[in-house]
Amino acid sequence: MENKMFCYQCQETAGCTGCTVSGVCGKKPEVALMQDLLIYVTKGLSAVTTQLRKEGKAVSEEVNHLVSVNLFATITNANFDREVMVKRITQTIEQKEMLLSQVENKAVLPKAASWNSDESAYETKAKLVGILATKDEDIRSLRELIIYGIKGLAAYTKHANALMKDDLELDAFMQEALAKTLDDSLSVDDLIALTLETGKYGVQGMADLDEANTSAYGHPELTTVDIGVRSNPGILISGHDLKDLEQLLEQTKGTGVDVYTHSEMLAGHYYPFFKKYDHFAGNYGNAWWKQKEEFESFNGPILMTTNCIVPPKDSYKDRLWTTGAAGFPGCGHIDAPYGQVKDFTPIIEQAKKCQPPKEIESGSIVGGFAHEQVFALADKVVDAVKSGAIKKFVVMAGCDGRQKSRSYYTEFAEKLPKDAVILTAGCAKYKYNKLDLGDIGGIPRVLDAGQCNDSYSLALIALKLKEVFGLDDINDLPIVYNIAWYEQKAVIVLLALLYLGVKNIHLGPTLPAFLSENVAKVLVENFGIAGIGTVEDDLKLFFGEE
């Protein structure tokens, strides 16, 4: 355990093996260590809550929320602030100690449940409980796969919680699964089963969030979104949390400040609720990784509601604000307890003093093809498939990223047969959503369902098509899966698809570094998981010789 840091949870991890000096994401070793310890004490707390439930005792929503935010804060690009991690560790230990006193059978609890110390021991302990503390490579691989899936699931849970939707069954599973990653008696087969069970709850978590979002804001609908700028000062809101978007729009009414979305917040434009705000101007920029240039040119303040922060340049650091689980040292942070309104006045006042955004592109993009909108077009889609106008659907959901190899997805979209339609969700769409790919009989060739969690819509669409065409197996549909991944929310989407029985998913631009050779072999043999090749080879594989 000599390494000061070891992290391999995201696709851009150094050398596709692991970051050991500093994170490619910008995370520093001292932050990585505290994140490792935060996960460890959260597992300890989860072991306690799991035992309490077995003994018939209730666990509060406050504790469930604490676990979710702890996990969310450690997702790639979410929070870079060591002091925040330290505070959360202390808070988690205090909460665990309170609950531990209520446990009747303490003998069954793991060591993590009893560990208790003050901040002076945090760094020493962190070096002992990181990823590499699990010596067996396959056990380590599966534990991390489960933990990363649960981290992604925690992000979706937190968004649903913000809309006052809680799922106690889901919270109990997440905590039980975390506790099981401490259990050395579990075999590889046990952990594979737990991995698939995580996928099952991933489907449930995305369904919960879908219901929370659509109950509050209506079902996404076909929408044209402006990508130019107006003449007023603006606030740019990025991330995924629609409750933050609602509160910001409400508080900026009549102030002379426009609100623009960035990256995955683009999907906010698709919900009917938000269309009543005439100062909801449009979408600015592209995927998260271009933010250093685009945040500079935006001129106004930026609100990061979730992960996908790139360490900011000094030129705009004073305009970068965070909320929720997100954080960066030296940047302003605004928050409020669950169910209470956040006060975004400091951001609004700052915006009034800023120049309007500099235009970096013009025109518009079309989206809003979540499940209800596609179901409304079902007859047209089915007719197009039956007539042969649409030969195949290609699911190209997932994440975008910095690596030049990701140009593969732009080229792949450009070279797709003209009778193929792309189904997408997440920020992967920015690789092709501004291309002129046309339509098929009025059906756009890029159907954007929304955010990464809206991959749930893509699953529902696939299940609906299976039903319409009377198929027994979802894999008999004319759908291929060529998914880009970056971080832990993509992991839970993958596990959810595997649970639903989807096979032969191609994952790129590289396979996860946290998959050991044997675990990767299991995924290949049982589910047909594969990487990507060249655009030409993959087009031949998916579509045959043209």
XYZ file of C-alpha atoms in Angstrom, residues 151-534:
384
model
C -22.249 5.283 -7.171
C -24.063 5.882 -10.450
C -27.311 4.721 -8.903
C -26.770 7.060 -5.955
C -26.577 10.002 -8.362
C -29.991 9.132 -9.777
C -31.361 8.522 -6.288
C -30.176 11.954 -5.183
C -31.932 13.653 -8.121
C -35.175 11.843 -7.241
C -34.736 12.775 -3.574
C -34.473 16.439 -4.605
C -37.977 16.058 -6.044
C -39.126 14.529 -2.741
C -39.249 10.974 -4.077
C -37.668 8.308 -1.862
C -37.464 4.575 -2.498
C -36.727 2.819 0.787
C -36.262 -0.552 -0.914
C -33.654 0.933 -3.210
C -31.827 2.646 -0.346
C -31.792 -0.605 1.621
C -30.339 -2.499 -1.351
C -27.623 0.068 -1.985
C -26.513 -0.085 1.628
C -26.672 -3.872 1.791
C -24.620 -4.167 -1.412
C -22.005 -1.757 -0.054
C -21.783 -3.833 3.127
C -21.340 -6.998 1.053
C -18.236 -5.549 -0.593
C -16.627 -5.889 2.860
C -17.575 -9.576 3.141
C -14.569 -11.787 2.418
C -16.721 -14.918 2.481
C -18.428 -13.977 -0.799
C -17.125 -15.866 -3.846
C -16.684 -14.652 -7.410
C -20.035 -16.268 -8.278
C -21.705 -14.510 -5.349
C -20.353 -11.159 -6.510
C -21.400 -11.784 -10.128
C -24.935 -12.405 -8.858
C -24.745 -9.187 -6.819
C -23.551 -7.334 -9.928
C -26.666 -8.378 -11.837
C -28.840 -7.532 -8.851
C -27.279 -4.063 -8.920
C -28.431 -3.834 -12.539
C -31.959 -4.783 -11.468
C -32.023 -1.948 -8.960
C -30.452 0.308 -11.576
C -33.590 -0.154 -13.683
C -35.703 0.614 -10.608
C -33.659 3.715 -9.768
C -33.942 5.103 -13.286
C -37.686 4.374 -13.283
C -38.000 6.252 -9.977
C -36.182 9.259 -11.383
C -38.184 9.166 -14.605
C -41.390 9.205 -12.589
C -40.107 12.011 -10.352
C -39.071 14.151 -13.323
C -42.184 13.566 -15.414
C -44.557 13.991 -12.452
C -42.994 17.370 -11.731
C -42.309 18.645 -15.233
C -44.390 16.609 -17.711
C -43.191 14.139 -20.304
C -40.392 15.332 -22.616
C -41.673 16.291 -26.037
C -40.238 17.031 -29.451
C -38.444 20.358 -29.022
C -36.214 22.610 -31.098
C -33.539 24.255 -28.953
C -31.686 27.431 -29.934
C -27.877 27.189 -29.687
C -27.177 30.871 -30.327
C -27.186 33.704 -27.786
C -29.299 36.710 -26.835
C -28.253 40.216 -25.799
C -28.945 39.943 -22.062
C -26.483 38.795 -19.392
C -26.795 35.098 -18.752
C -26.349 32.280 -16.244
C -25.195 28.917 -17.552
C -26.499 25.864 -15.704
C -24.776 22.529 -16.198
C -25.223 19.020 -14.844
C -28.387 16.998 -14.320
C -30.489 18.255 -11.409
C -33.781 19.562 -12.789
C -34.908 20.878 -9.388
C -31.958 23.271 -9.437
C -32.976 24.376 -12.940
C -36.539 25.039 -11.757
C -35.420 27.124 -8.791
C -32.927 29.111 -10.870
C -35.509 29.895 -13.564
C -38.062 30.947 -10.955
C -35.591 33.236 -9.191
C -34.341 34.879 -12.405
C -37.816 35.857 -13.655
C -37.957 39.584 -14.342
C -34.291 40.188 -13.484
C -33.095 40.785 -17.050
C -30.872 37.716 -16.783
C -31.296 34.832 -19.242
C -30.659 31.210 -18.365
C -28.823 28.834 -20.720
C -28.253 25.113 -20.362
C -24.951 23.347 -20.841
C -24.101 19.718 -21.613
C -26.658 17.263 -20.154
C -28.893 20.030 -18.791
C -29.900 20.493 -22.441
C -32.691 18.011 -21.681
C -34.392 20.610 -19.479
C -35.697 22.246 -22.651
C -37.640 19.102 -23.525
C -39.951 19.231 -20.492
C -43.238 21.171 -20.963
C -42.990 22.785 -17.506
C -39.911 24.817 -18.367
C -41.303 26.271 -21.591
C -43.255 28.910 -19.689
C -40.047 30.789 -18.872
C -39.396 33.238 -21.710
C -35.909 33.936 -20.369
C -34.945 30.254 -20.786
C -32.770 31.150 -23.715
C -31.259 27.966 -25.154
C -28.235 25.689 -24.920
C -24.681 27.002 -24.895
C -21.715 24.917 -25.907
C -21.113 21.227 -26.008
C -20.117 18.347 -23.743
C -18.453 18.843 -20.343
C -14.848 18.504 -21.472
C -14.909 21.675 -23.606
C -15.891 23.867 -20.681
C -12.555 25.665 -20.226
C -13.000 27.532 -23.517
C -16.781 27.726 -23.419
C -17.110 28.899 -19.830
C -14.614 31.643 -20.550
C -16.543 32.887 -23.587
C -19.906 32.646 -21.814
C -18.902 35.707 -19.729
C -21.507 35.131 -17.003
C -21.651 32.840 -13.963
C -21.903 29.058 -14.315
C -23.789 26.799 -11.905
C -22.560 23.202 -11.703
C -25.375 21.127 -10.249
C -23.681 17.734 -10.407
C -20.468 16.119 -11.630
C -18.578 16.936 -14.852
C -16.435 19.760 -13.429
C -13.107 20.418 -15.114
C -10.723 22.270 -12.755
C -11.425 25.879 -13.757
C -9.071 28.445 -15.205
C -8.357 31.467 -13.040
C -10.024 33.652 -15.683
C -13.486 32.361 -14.748
C -13.010 30.578 -11.425
C -14.776 33.420 -9.595
C -17.792 32.829 -11.884
C -17.985 29.065 -11.240
C -20.508 28.035 -8.591
C -21.428 24.604 -7.309
C -24.386 23.081 -5.511
C -25.435 19.703 -4.113
C -22.736 17.021 -4.166
C -20.535 19.074 -6.508
C -17.700 21.217 -5.235
C -14.376 22.808 -6.084
C -12.098 24.607 -3.595
C -12.220 28.366 -3.984
C -15.527 28.388 -5.860
C -18.804 29.585 -4.386
C -21.202 26.903 -3.129
C -24.948 27.273 -2.593
C -27.066 24.649 -0.894
C -30.149 24.088 1.247
C -31.610 21.196 3.227
C -33.779 18.672 1.386
C -37.156 20.140 0.520
C -36.067 23.742 0.976
C -35.416 26.364 -1.686
C -31.835 27.266 -2.518
C -31.105 30.986 -2.656
C -29.318 31.725 -5.924
C -29.284 35.499 -5.331
C -25.440 35.772 -5.277
C -25.231 34.157 -8.731
C -28.003 36.365 -10.120
C -26.409 39.532 -8.770
C -23.069 38.538 -10.252
C -24.716 37.838 -13.628
C -26.190 41.347 -13.769
C -22.668 42.783 -13.743
C -21.389 40.522 -16.551
C -21.334 40.960 -20.301
C -23.776 38.881 -22.383
C -22.448 35.554 -23.655
C -20.204 35.567 -26.698
C -21.796 33.650 -29.557
C -19.813 30.518 -30.425
C -22.345 28.909 -32.780
C -25.820 29.479 -34.147
C -28.793 27.476 -35.260
C -30.749 24.848 -33.379
C -30.862 21.191 -32.386
C -33.840 18.875 -31.930
C -34.494 16.520 -29.013
C -37.106 15.303 -26.584
C -37.493 11.726 -27.786
C -38.075 10.078 -24.421
C -40.388 7.086 -24.230
C -43.765 8.843 -24.351
C -42.797 10.951 -27.360
C -41.496 7.908 -29.228
C -44.615 5.916 -28.255
C -46.650 8.755 -29.781
C -44.711 8.192 -32.995
C -44.950 4.402 -32.671
C -47.194 3.832 -35.675
C -44.918 5.889 -37.911
C -41.825 4.105 -36.559
C -43.353 0.642 -36.946
C -44.493 1.414 -40.493
C -40.995 2.630 -41.362
C -39.482 -0.591 -40.008
C -42.032 -2.797 -41.771
C -41.552 -0.977 -45.063
C -37.775 -1.237 -44.784
C -37.301 2.546 -44.618
C -35.671 1.983 -41.213
C -33.470 -1.090 -41.227
C -31.803 -0.698 -37.852
C -31.633 1.378 -34.711
C -28.251 2.089 -33.189
C -28.100 2.899 -29.470
C -25.225 5.366 -29.114
C -25.964 6.557 -25.591
C -23.386 7.297 -22.913
C -20.677 9.827 -22.274
C -18.366 12.120 -24.183
C -14.764 12.773 -23.213
C -11.472 14.405 -24.130
C -9.692 11.576 -25.897
C -9.110 12.052 -29.617
C -10.117 8.429 -30.148
C -13.698 9.502 -29.409
C -13.844 11.050 -32.886
C -14.714 7.443 -33.768
C -18.310 8.169 -32.713
C -18.635 11.203 -34.992
C -17.271 9.269 -37.935
C -19.438 6.251 -37.110
C -22.568 8.437 -37.085
C -21.595 10.115 -40.348
C -20.986 6.799 -42.107
C -24.056 4.958 -40.853
C -26.336 3.631 -43.591
C -29.050 6.172 -44.405
C -31.704 3.701 -43.232
C -30.310 3.591 -39.682
C -31.633 5.715 -36.790
C -29.544 6.666 -33.726
C -31.108 6.377 -30.259
C -29.115 8.424 -27.774
C -29.040 9.808 -24.233
C -26.285 11.407 -22.186
C -23.558 13.745 -23.399
C -22.277 11.240 -26.000
C -24.749 12.924 -28.354
C -22.524 15.969 -28.700
C -20.314 13.920 -31.001
C -23.068 13.932 -33.650
C -26.197 15.871 -32.626
C -25.168 18.903 -34.666
C -24.476 16.926 -37.837
C -26.973 17.177 -40.684
C -28.028 13.531 -40.734
C -31.523 14.218 -42.067
C -34.646 12.184 -41.370
C -36.523 9.117 -42.550
C -40.104 9.925 -43.480
C -40.158 12.757 -40.961
C -38.431 10.733 -38.221
C -35.118 12.422 -37.317
C -32.122 10.115 -37.624
C -30.920 11.183 -34.169
C -33.536 10.591 -31.469
C -32.233 12.189 -28.281
C -34.018 10.951 -25.144
C -32.161 13.362 -22.845
C -29.733 12.810 -19.968
C -27.746 9.671 -19.151
C -30.507 8.527 -16.765
C -32.906 8.744 -19.716
C -31.241 5.615 -21.045
C -34.220 4.176 -19.184
C -36.366 5.582 -21.998
C -34.244 3.759 -24.563
C -34.805 0.510 -22.669
C -38.579 1.131 -22.591
C -38.548 1.896 -26.319
C -36.738 -1.385 -27.000
C -39.205 -3.326 -24.836
C -42.132 -1.627 -26.612
C -40.732 -2.563 -30.028
C -40.250 -6.131 -28.813
C -43.924 -6.204 -27.851
C -45.114 -4.578 -31.098
C -43.213 -7.023 -33.268
C -44.220 -10.009 -31.139
C -40.664 -11.074 -30.365
C -39.648 -13.391 -27.550
C -36.141 -11.986 -27.104
C -35.103 -8.331 -26.915
C -31.947 -9.304 -28.809
C -34.023 -10.224 -31.892
C -34.848 -6.553 -32.437
C -33.095 -4.635 -35.236
C -31.118 -2.733 -32.574
C -27.359 -2.655 -32.073
C -25.586 -1.130 -29.082
C -22.455 0.958 -29.589
C -22.115 2.818 -26.304
C -19.466 5.279 -25.140
C -18.711 5.356 -21.428
C -16.803 7.689 -19.142
C -17.871 7.460 -15.509
C -19.967 5.633 -12.955
C -23.425 6.591 -14.177
C -22.557 4.814 -17.415
C -21.659 1.750 -15.322
C -25.133 1.519 -13.773
C -26.730 1.983 -17.205
C -24.615 -0.908 -18.516
C -25.556 -3.132 -15.572
C -29.231 -2.234 -16.060
C -29.063 -3.262 -19.725
C -27.392 -6.541 -18.782
C -30.121 -7.219 -16.230
C -32.753 -6.603 -18.934
C -31.094 -9.291 -21.027
C -29.466 -7.091 -23.647
C -26.458 -8.812 -25.204
C -23.629 -7.944 -27.570
C -23.113 -4.415 -26.282
C -20.030 -2.742 -27.706
C -18.335 -0.444 -25.216
C -15.695 2.151 -25.968
C -13.454 3.867 -26.562
C -11.724 1.418 -24.178
C -12.984 -1.298 -21.882
C -12.943 -0.400 -18.162
C -9.560 -0.721 -16.459
C -11.298 -2.115 -13.375
C -12.342 -5.280 -15.236
C -9.817 -8.017 -14.491
C -9.028 -10.457 -17.288
C -11.260 -13.134 -15.753
C -14.177 -10.784 -15.043
C -13.965 -9.395 -18.586
C -14.025 -12.987 -19.843
C -17.257 -13.656 -17.912
C -18.881 -10.586 -19.443
C -17.744 -11.590 -22.928
C -18.881 -15.196 -22.638
C -22.213 -14.569 -20.905
C -23.265 -11.237 -22.371
C -21.214 -10.733 -25.528
C -19.636 -7.515 -24.202
C -16.998 -6.289 -26.654
C -14.876 -3.250 -27.363
C -14.858 -1.192 -30.532
C -12.669 -1.555 -33.592
C -12.301 0.736 -36.570
